[in-house]
One Martini backbone bead per residue (centre of mass of N, CA, C, O) as a GRO file, in nm:
protein
  364
    1MET     BB    1   5.085  -1.355  -1.033
    2GLU     BB    2   4.917  -1.081  -1.115
    3GLU     BB    3   4.607  -0.985  -1.099
    4PRO     BB    4   4.372  -0.854  -1.272
    5ARG     BB    5   4.192  -0.581  -1.280
    6LYS     BB    6   3.881  -0.479  -1.224
    7ARG     BB    7   3.649  -0.317  -1.414
    8ALA     BB    8   3.442  -0.074  -1.408
    9ARG     BB    9   3.147   0.012  -1.492
   10PRO     BB   10   2.996   0.221  -1.666
   11GLY     BB   11   2.805   0.440  -1.454
   12ARG     BB   12   2.932   0.291  -1.189
   13SER     BB   13   2.975   0.281  -0.864
   14PRO     BB   14   3.157   0.166  -0.630
   15ALA     BB   15   3.153   0.002  -0.365
   16PRO     BB   16   3.211   0.031  -0.059
   17ALA     BB   17   3.446  -0.038   0.144
   18GLY     BB   18   3.368  -0.349   0.308
   19ARG     BB   19   3.125  -0.428   0.151
   20THR     BB   20   2.867  -0.701   0.115
   21ALA     BB   21   2.600  -0.567   0.087
   22ARG     BB   22   2.329  -0.462  -0.059
   23PRO     BB   23   2.204  -0.181  -0.122
   24ARG     BB   24   1.935   0.017  -0.012
   25GLN     BB   25   1.681   0.237  -0.038
   26ALA     BB   26   1.690   0.329   0.259
   27GLU     BB   27   1.984   0.440   0.241
   28VAL     BB   28   1.937   0.643   0.022
   29ALA     BB   29   1.725   0.807   0.176
   30ARG     BB   30   1.902   0.890   0.417
   31LEU     BB   31   2.127   1.034   0.253
   32ALA     BB   32   1.914   1.231   0.096
   33GLY     BB   33   1.659   1.310   0.282
   34VAL     BB   34   1.426   1.100   0.205
   35SER     BB   35   1.198   0.901   0.089
   36GLN     BB   36   1.143   0.590  -0.037
   37ALA     BB   37   0.933   0.673  -0.247
   38THR     BB   38   1.116   0.879  -0.390
   39VAL     BB   39   1.339   0.687  -0.471
   40SER     BB   40   1.165   0.499  -0.642
   41LEU     BB   41   1.076   0.715  -0.851
   42VAL     BB   42   1.355   0.809  -0.945
   43LEU     BB   43   1.483   0.527  -1.026
   44ALA     BB   44   1.225   0.477  -1.226
   45ASP     BB   45   1.148   0.741  -1.377
   46LYS     BB   46   0.889   0.873  -1.251
   47ARG     BB   47   0.646   1.139  -1.339
   48GLN     BB   48   0.423   1.052  -1.190
   49GLY     BB   49   0.262   1.210  -0.950
   50PRO     BB   50   0.452   1.346  -0.748
   51ALA     BB   51   0.639   1.617  -0.738
   52ILE     BB   52   0.988   1.632  -0.842
   53SER     BB   53   1.265   1.780  -0.801
   54GLU     BB   54   1.574   1.821  -0.935
   55GLU     BB   55   1.725   1.834  -0.665
   56THR     BB   56   1.617   1.564  -0.556
   57ARG     BB   57   1.717   1.387  -0.784
   58ARG     BB   58   2.015   1.450  -0.745
   59LYS     BB   59   2.043   1.341  -0.454
   60VAL     BB   60   1.958   1.051  -0.514
   61LEU     BB   61   2.169   0.982  -0.732
   62GLU     BB   62   2.420   1.045  -0.559
   63ALA     BB   63   2.358   0.841  -0.334
   64ALA     BB   64   2.355   0.589  -0.512
   65ARG     BB   65   2.646   0.616  -0.618
   66SER     BB   66   2.797   0.622  -0.339
   67LEU     BB   67   2.670   0.323  -0.261
   68GLY     BB   68   2.627   0.133  -0.514
   69TYR     BB   69   2.347   0.118  -0.633
   70VAL     BB   70   2.148  -0.174  -0.734
   71PRO     BB   71   1.900  -0.303  -0.878
   72ASP     BB   72   1.686  -0.556  -0.830
   73PRO     BB   73   1.587  -0.772  -1.070
   74ALA     BB   74   1.362  -0.922  -0.917
   75ALA     BB   75   1.207  -0.674  -0.823
   76ARG     BB   76   1.154  -0.564  -1.107
   77ARG     BB   77   0.981  -0.798  -1.205
   78LEU     BB   78   0.762  -0.761  -0.988
   79ALA     BB   79   0.694  -0.468  -1.053
   80ALA     BB   80   0.596  -0.523  -1.349
   81ALA     BB   81   0.334  -0.693  -1.229
   82ARG     BB   82   0.188  -0.458  -1.149
   83ASN     BB   83  -0.146  -0.269  -1.102
   84ASN     BB   84  -0.198  -0.039  -0.892
   85LEU     BB   85  -0.337  -0.206  -0.644
   86LEU     BB   86  -0.526  -0.153  -0.343
   87GLY     BB   87  -0.646  -0.308  -0.070
   88VAL     BB   88  -0.966  -0.318   0.121
   89PHE     BB   89  -1.042  -0.473   0.443
   90SER     BB   90  -1.325  -0.558   0.641
   91PHE     BB   91  -1.435  -0.680   0.982
   92THR     BB   92  -1.699  -0.567   0.954
   93ALA     BB   93  -2.038  -0.604   0.892
   94THR     BB   94  -1.999  -0.314   0.762
   95PHE     BB   95  -1.887  -0.121   0.537
   96PRO     BB   96  -1.706   0.192   0.584
   97THR     BB   97  -1.902   0.442   0.405
   98ASP     BB   98  -2.013   0.597   0.623
   99VAL     BB   99  -1.958   0.911   0.758
  100GLN     BB  100  -2.041   0.801   1.064
  101HIS     BB  101  -1.830   0.608   1.065
  102SER     BB  102  -1.538   0.539   1.238
  103TYR     BB  103  -1.379   0.448   0.958
  104TYR     BB  104  -1.399   0.673   0.748
  105PRO     BB  105  -1.140   0.850   0.800
  106PHE     BB  106  -0.945   0.633   0.715
  107LEU     BB  107  -1.037   0.631   0.413
  108VAL     BB  108  -0.952   0.915   0.350
  109GLY     BB  109  -0.647   0.868   0.392
  110VAL     BB  110  -0.620   0.637   0.194
  111GLU     BB  111  -0.712   0.780  -0.065
  112ARG     BB  112  -0.514   1.018  -0.072
  113GLU     BB  113  -0.247   0.857  -0.065
  114ALA     BB  114  -0.299   0.675  -0.308
  115ALA     BB  115  -0.328   0.903  -0.518
  116GLU     BB  116  -0.042   1.026  -0.475
  117ARG     BB  117   0.086   0.724  -0.561
  118GLY     BB  118  -0.091   0.591  -0.806
  119TYR     BB  119  -0.339   0.446  -0.670
  120ASP     BB  120  -0.581   0.210  -0.656
  121LEU     BB  121  -0.891   0.091  -0.520
  122VAL     BB  122  -1.000  -0.211  -0.345
  123LEU     BB  123  -1.313  -0.318  -0.221
  124PHE     BB  124  -1.363  -0.562   0.018
  125THR     BB  125  -1.706  -0.711   0.089
  126GLY     BB  126  -1.736  -1.013   0.206
  127SER     BB  127  -1.806  -0.922   0.521
  128SER     BB  128  -2.091  -0.760   0.503
  129THR     BB  129  -2.294  -1.016   0.591
  130GLY     BB  130  -2.105  -1.118   0.879
  131GLY     BB  131  -1.818  -1.081   0.881
  132ALA     BB  132  -1.569  -1.252   0.969
  133GLY     BB  133  -1.581  -1.555   0.781
  134ALA     BB  134  -1.854  -1.563   0.611
  135ALA     BB  135  -1.702  -1.671   0.329
  136GLY     BB  136  -1.498  -1.849   0.460
  137PRO     BB  137  -1.168  -1.972   0.485
  138ASP     BB  138  -1.104  -1.803   0.188
  139ALA     BB  139  -1.183  -1.491   0.204
  140LEU     BB  140  -0.880  -1.361   0.152
  141SER     BB  141  -0.788  -1.452  -0.140
  142ARG     BB  142  -0.894  -1.206  -0.314
  143VAL     BB  143  -0.666  -0.991  -0.241
  144ARG     BB  144  -0.458  -1.090  -0.469
  145LEU     BB  145  -0.557  -0.891  -0.693
  146ALA     BB  146  -0.371  -0.721  -0.549
  147ASP     BB  147  -0.061  -0.593  -0.438
  148GLY     BB  148  -0.216  -0.522  -0.169
  149CYS     BB  149  -0.335  -0.509   0.189
  150LEU     BB  150  -0.581  -0.352   0.389
  151PHE     BB  151  -0.676  -0.381   0.735
  152LEU     BB  152  -0.988  -0.377   0.924
  153GLY     BB  153  -1.020  -0.450   1.262
  154ARG     BB  154  -1.027  -0.631   1.558
  155HIS     BB  155  -1.141  -0.919   1.425
  156ALA     BB  156  -0.905  -1.123   1.295
  157PRO     BB  157  -0.792  -1.390   1.109
  158VAL     BB  158  -0.496  -1.526   1.183
  159GLU     BB  159  -0.452  -1.760   0.982
  160GLU     BB  160  -0.505  -1.605   0.717
  161LEU     BB  161  -0.299  -1.383   0.759
  162GLY     BB  162  -0.056  -1.575   0.791
  163ARG     BB  163  -0.060  -1.679   0.501
  164LEU     BB  164   0.002  -1.414   0.361
  165VAL     BB  165   0.268  -1.357   0.503
  166ALA     BB  166   0.416  -1.626   0.428
  167ASP     BB  167   0.380  -1.555   0.107
  168GLY     BB  168   0.457  -1.234   0.079
  169PHE     BB  169   0.212  -1.067   0.110
  170PRO     BB  170   0.109  -0.751   0.126
  171VAL     BB  171   0.049  -0.644   0.470
  172VAL     BB  172  -0.184  -0.424   0.655
  173HIS     BB  173  -0.270  -0.316   0.976
  174LEU     BB  174  -0.518  -0.112   1.129
  175GLY     BB  175  -0.364  -0.168   1.399
  176ARG     BB  176  -0.266  -0.329   1.659
  177ARG     BB  177  -0.074  -0.647   1.630
  178ASP     BB  178   0.055  -0.965   1.749
  179GLU     BB  179  -0.115  -1.118   1.528
  180PRO     BB  180   0.069  -1.236   1.327
  181ALA     BB  181   0.372  -1.303   1.263
  182GLY     BB  182   0.495  -1.030   1.063
  183LEU     BB  183   0.286  -0.819   1.087
  184HIS     BB  184   0.194  -0.524   0.966
  185TRP     BB  185   0.151  -0.201   1.141
  186VAL     BB  186  -0.066   0.063   1.247
  187GLY     BB  187  -0.074   0.319   1.515
  188ALA     BB  188  -0.177   0.437   1.813
  189ASP     BB  189  -0.102   0.610   2.121
  190TYR     BB  190  -0.280   0.486   2.378
  191VAL     BB  191  -0.109   0.497   2.628
  192SER     BB  192  -0.050   0.803   2.642
  193ALA     BB  193  -0.345   0.899   2.615
  194ALA     BB  194  -0.462   0.760   2.868
  195ARG     BB  195  -0.264   0.883   3.069
  196GLU     BB  196  -0.354   1.178   3.021
  197VAL     BB  197  -0.646   1.152   3.114
  198VAL     BB  198  -0.584   1.055   3.402
  199GLY     BB  199  -0.411   1.302   3.475
  200HIS     BB  200  -0.641   1.503   3.454
  201LEU     BB  201  -0.818   1.379   3.677
  202ALA     BB  202  -0.606   1.395   3.899
  203GLY     BB  203  -0.578   1.710   3.883
  204LEU     BB  204  -0.885   1.741   3.993
  205GLY     BB  205  -0.879   1.491   4.242
  206HIS     BB  206  -0.879   1.207   4.147
  207ARG     BB  207  -0.837   0.857   4.301
  208ARG     BB  208  -1.099   0.696   4.195
  209MET     BB  209  -1.128   0.449   3.933
  210VAL     BB  210  -1.307   0.328   3.634
  211LEU     BB  211  -1.277   0.082   3.385
  212ILE     BB  212  -1.454   0.040   3.076
  213ARG     BB  213  -1.462  -0.278   2.898
  214GLU     BB  214  -1.419  -0.509   2.681
  215ASP     BB  215  -1.413  -0.876   2.646
  216ASP     BB  216  -1.095  -0.863   2.525
  217GLU     BB  217  -0.760  -0.886   2.341
  218ALA     BB  218  -0.729  -0.628   2.215
  219PRO     BB  219  -0.465  -0.420   2.182
  220ALA     BB  220  -0.617  -0.150   2.217
  221SER     BB  221  -0.729  -0.225   2.498
  222THR     BB  222  -0.461  -0.288   2.646
  223ASP     BB  223  -0.338  -0.009   2.603
  224ARG     BB  224  -0.548   0.152   2.761
  225GLU     BB  225  -0.512   0.002   3.028
  226ARG     BB  226  -0.218   0.071   3.067
  227GLY     BB  227  -0.254   0.380   3.075
  228PHE     BB  228  -0.444   0.382   3.315
  229ALA     BB  229  -0.247   0.254   3.520
  230GLU     BB  230  -0.012   0.457   3.488
  231GLY     BB  231  -0.179   0.715   3.573
  232LEU     BB  232  -0.229   0.582   3.882
  233GLU     BB  233   0.029   0.497   4.032
  234ALA     BB  234   0.086   0.789   4.205
  235VAL     BB  235  -0.242   0.879   4.288
  236GLY     BB  236  -0.411   0.591   4.290
  237HIS     BB  237  -0.714   0.399   4.223
  238GLY     BB  238  -0.794   0.110   4.013
  239SER     BB  239  -1.047  -0.041   3.807
  240VAL     BB  240  -1.179  -0.323   3.608
  241PHE     BB  241  -1.448  -0.347   3.369
  242ARG     BB  242  -1.556  -0.647   3.215
  243SER     BB  243  -1.752  -0.693   2.903
  244ALA     BB  244  -1.942  -0.845   2.649
  245ASP     BB  245  -2.207  -0.661   2.771
  246PRO     BB  246  -2.236  -0.354   2.884
  247GLU     BB  247  -2.548  -0.285   2.835
  248ARG     BB  248  -2.624  -0.514   3.047
  249ASP     BB  249  -2.402  -0.501   3.301
  250LEU     BB  250  -2.428  -0.184   3.328
  251THR     BB  251  -2.568  -0.066   3.607
  252PRO     BB  252  -2.698   0.156   3.821
  253GLU     BB  253  -2.627  -0.008   4.079
  254ARG     BB  254  -2.323  -0.028   4.020
  255LEU     BB  255  -2.262   0.273   4.024
  256ARG     BB  256  -2.360   0.330   4.312
  257SER     BB  257  -2.161   0.139   4.449
  258TRP     BB  258  -1.904   0.287   4.362
  259LEU     BB  259  -1.970   0.557   4.491
  260ALA     BB  260  -1.986   0.440   4.783
  261ASP     BB  261  -1.665   0.351   4.757
  262GLY     BB  262  -1.529   0.636   4.613
  263VAL     BB  263  -1.594   0.677   4.331
  264THR     BB  264  -1.541   0.964   4.078
  265ALA     BB  265  -1.448   0.802   3.807
  266PHE     BB  266  -1.524   0.729   3.458
  267VAL     BB  267  -1.384   0.499   3.212
  268ALA     BB  268  -1.400   0.460   2.857
  269GLU     BB  269  -1.384   0.277   2.581
  270GLU     BB  270  -1.314   0.266   2.242
  271THR     BB  271  -1.508   0.126   1.976
  272ASP     BB  272  -1.682   0.012   1.701
  273THR     BB  273  -1.948  -0.009   1.894
  274GLY     BB  274  -1.969   0.182   2.166
  275ALA     BB  275  -2.064   0.023   2.428
  276ALA     BB  276  -1.927   0.146   2.682
  277TRP     BB  277  -2.027   0.444   2.656
  278ARG     BB  278  -2.327   0.387   2.628
  279ALA     BB  279  -2.355   0.241   2.901
  280LEU     BB  280  -2.255   0.471   3.083
  281ARG     BB  281  -2.459   0.688   3.006
  282ARG     BB  282  -2.717   0.528   3.078
  283ALA     BB  283  -2.654   0.454   3.373
  284ALA     BB  284  -2.621   0.743   3.476
  285ALA     BB  285  -2.905   0.840   3.403
  286ASP     BB  286  -3.064   0.614   3.563
  287ALA     BB  287  -2.908   0.700   3.842
  288GLY     BB  288  -2.894   1.025   3.859
  289ILE     BB  289  -2.619   1.121   3.736
  290GLU     BB  290  -2.441   1.415   3.745
  291CYS     BB  291  -2.245   1.563   3.492
  292PRO     BB  292  -1.976   1.645   3.707
  293ARG     BB  293  -2.098   1.662   3.996
  294ASP     BB  294  -2.103   1.342   4.086
  295ALA     BB  295  -1.932   1.263   3.819
  296SER     BB  296  -1.678   1.160   3.610
  297LEU     BB  297  -1.624   1.145   3.252
  298ALA     BB  298  -1.449   0.925   3.015
  299LEU     BB  299  -1.297   0.893   2.679
  300LEU     BB  300  -1.103   0.658   2.484
  301GLY     BB  301  -1.197   0.870   2.248
  302SER     BB  302  -1.472   0.873   2.040
  303PRO     BB  303  -1.788   0.921   1.990
  304PRO     BB  304  -2.056   0.810   1.883
  305ALA     BB  305  -2.269   0.935   1.652
  306ASP     BB  306  -2.538   0.896   1.840
  307LEU     BB  307  -2.363   1.083   2.081
  308ALA     BB  308  -2.269   1.374   1.960
  309ASP     BB  309  -2.504   1.566   2.101
  310GLY     BB  310  -2.364   1.573   2.350
  311PRO     BB  311  -2.142   1.615   2.562
  312GLU     BB  312  -1.821   1.664   2.551
  313PRO     BB  313  -1.584   1.439   2.607
  314THR     BB  314  -1.346   1.344   2.787
  315GLY     BB  315  -1.022   1.290   2.609
  316PHE     BB  316  -0.958   1.156   2.278
  317ASP     BB  317  -0.825   1.182   1.951
  318ILE     BB  318  -0.816   1.004   1.662
  319PRO     BB  319  -0.589   0.992   1.380
  320ARG     BB  320  -0.734   0.858   1.122
  321THR     BB  321  -0.627   0.990   0.864
  322ARG     BB  322  -0.324   0.950   0.932
  323LEU     BB  323  -0.338   0.643   0.956
  324GLY     BB  324  -0.427   0.582   0.668
  325ALA     BB  325  -0.175   0.705   0.535
  326ALA     BB  326   0.038   0.530   0.681
  327ALA     BB  327  -0.062   0.258   0.570
  328VAL     BB  328  -0.002   0.320   0.272
  329ARG     BB  329   0.298   0.370   0.296
  330MET     BB  330   0.364   0.089   0.397
  331LEU     BB  331   0.239  -0.074   0.165
  332ALA     BB  332   0.406   0.053  -0.066
  333ALA     BB  333   0.677  -0.046   0.042
  334LEU     BB  334   0.615  -0.350   0.029
  335VAL     BB  335   0.553  -0.362  -0.274
  336ALA     BB  336   0.860  -0.248  -0.335
  337GLY     BB  337   1.059  -0.405  -0.127
  338GLU     BB  338   1.071  -0.244   0.137
  339GLU     BB  339   1.105  -0.090   0.407
  340ALA     BB  340   0.861  -0.088   0.699
  341THR     BB  341   0.799   0.210   0.886
  342GLU     BB  342   0.595   0.336   1.164
  343PRO     BB  343   0.501   0.548   1.382
  344LEU     BB  344   0.334   0.632   1.630
  345VAL     BB  345   0.032   0.803   1.667
  346ALA     BB  346  -0.076   1.078   1.803
  347CYS     BB  347  -0.299   1.196   2.024
  348THR     BB  348  -0.570   1.420   2.114
  349PHE     BB  349  -0.652   1.607   2.358
  350ARG     BB  350  -0.983   1.633   2.538
  351PRO     BB  351  -1.136   1.809   2.773
  352GLY     BB  352  -1.423   1.882   2.780
  353ALA     BB  353  -1.752   1.841   2.988
  354THR     BB  354  -1.724   1.559   3.192
  355SER     BB  355  -1.520   1.714   3.387
  356GLY     BB  356  -1.430   1.742   3.741
  357PRO     BB  357  -1.439   1.782   4.042
  358PRO     BB  358  -1.495   1.625   4.309
  359PRO     BB  359  -1.699   1.575   4.544
  360GLY     BB  360  -1.614   1.822   4.789
  361ALA     BB  361  -1.351   1.976   4.700
  362GLU     BB  362  -1.437   2.274   4.789
  363ASP     BB  363  -1.414   2.196   5.110
  364HIS     BB  364  -1.070   2.173   5.107
   0.00000   0.00000   0.00000
């Protein structure tokens, strides 16, 4: 006996033939040519926040119907429990609210993007009295008061972050991190940026360079070192000086020794402490090295605020405001239960005034 055909429910398009998995909002977004955040707002029929044109709404709804998209009831229940709060937690010793702090531009991007998406921000300052872990092993548990949390800082407690990730709590780290597994992050393309800076120095004639960096395994530092090495592969020789305390260990005598060995350019990494660049500037001044006449200097990032009054260093600028906005987009997607990917953000090369041809180049 022939089985009766199942009738489609009114107002719902049948799923495409051969499909077994539930369509996702990401697929609707791709078909409609819009962002996942826009799809989420249209399908939830939310009118607050960014203005969405009727034409865009029509495209989203048509794409959803053609794919047979049906909202996940479990996700809807979770969404209903949200309070539209995003947390921001810093692992620096003082929360970056000073406009001269290197993290401040990140917060500008975070605030603007959060406001556009209808979120309020909660600033968790438990680390402000002594850095990460100062408030005890469960210092991060408070962030669960928000719908999700954005973390800033080089040295974050892997175990505590891993617990949040394992529990399915939406977490995004601002800056590349390899641990814990499964942690979402947004970051700048430091490899390409560092390679470009070294290429610029090589184009001026430099063939022997030294990279000065802090002695840790922060992914941002390893990315810069990788770009430094790649930039020198075909043109010269480079060495790396690592120190837990560059301002103590990078002495004028050491710089003079490198110059005597034929080094003509020094490159420092930028960190939230600014220690490497500050140490390089001080050692060069104490050694009587005039830049760029005697040696060229470059900074893989932007100078610390207290050194901003000196010559603009050759290097690159980190797109901090754009990174902050990208982190919020990713976090909002995770809170909505959607796929979350953001490309690496390109840095902007800065010619600066601290680099020039190596000594004696004009004689050849």
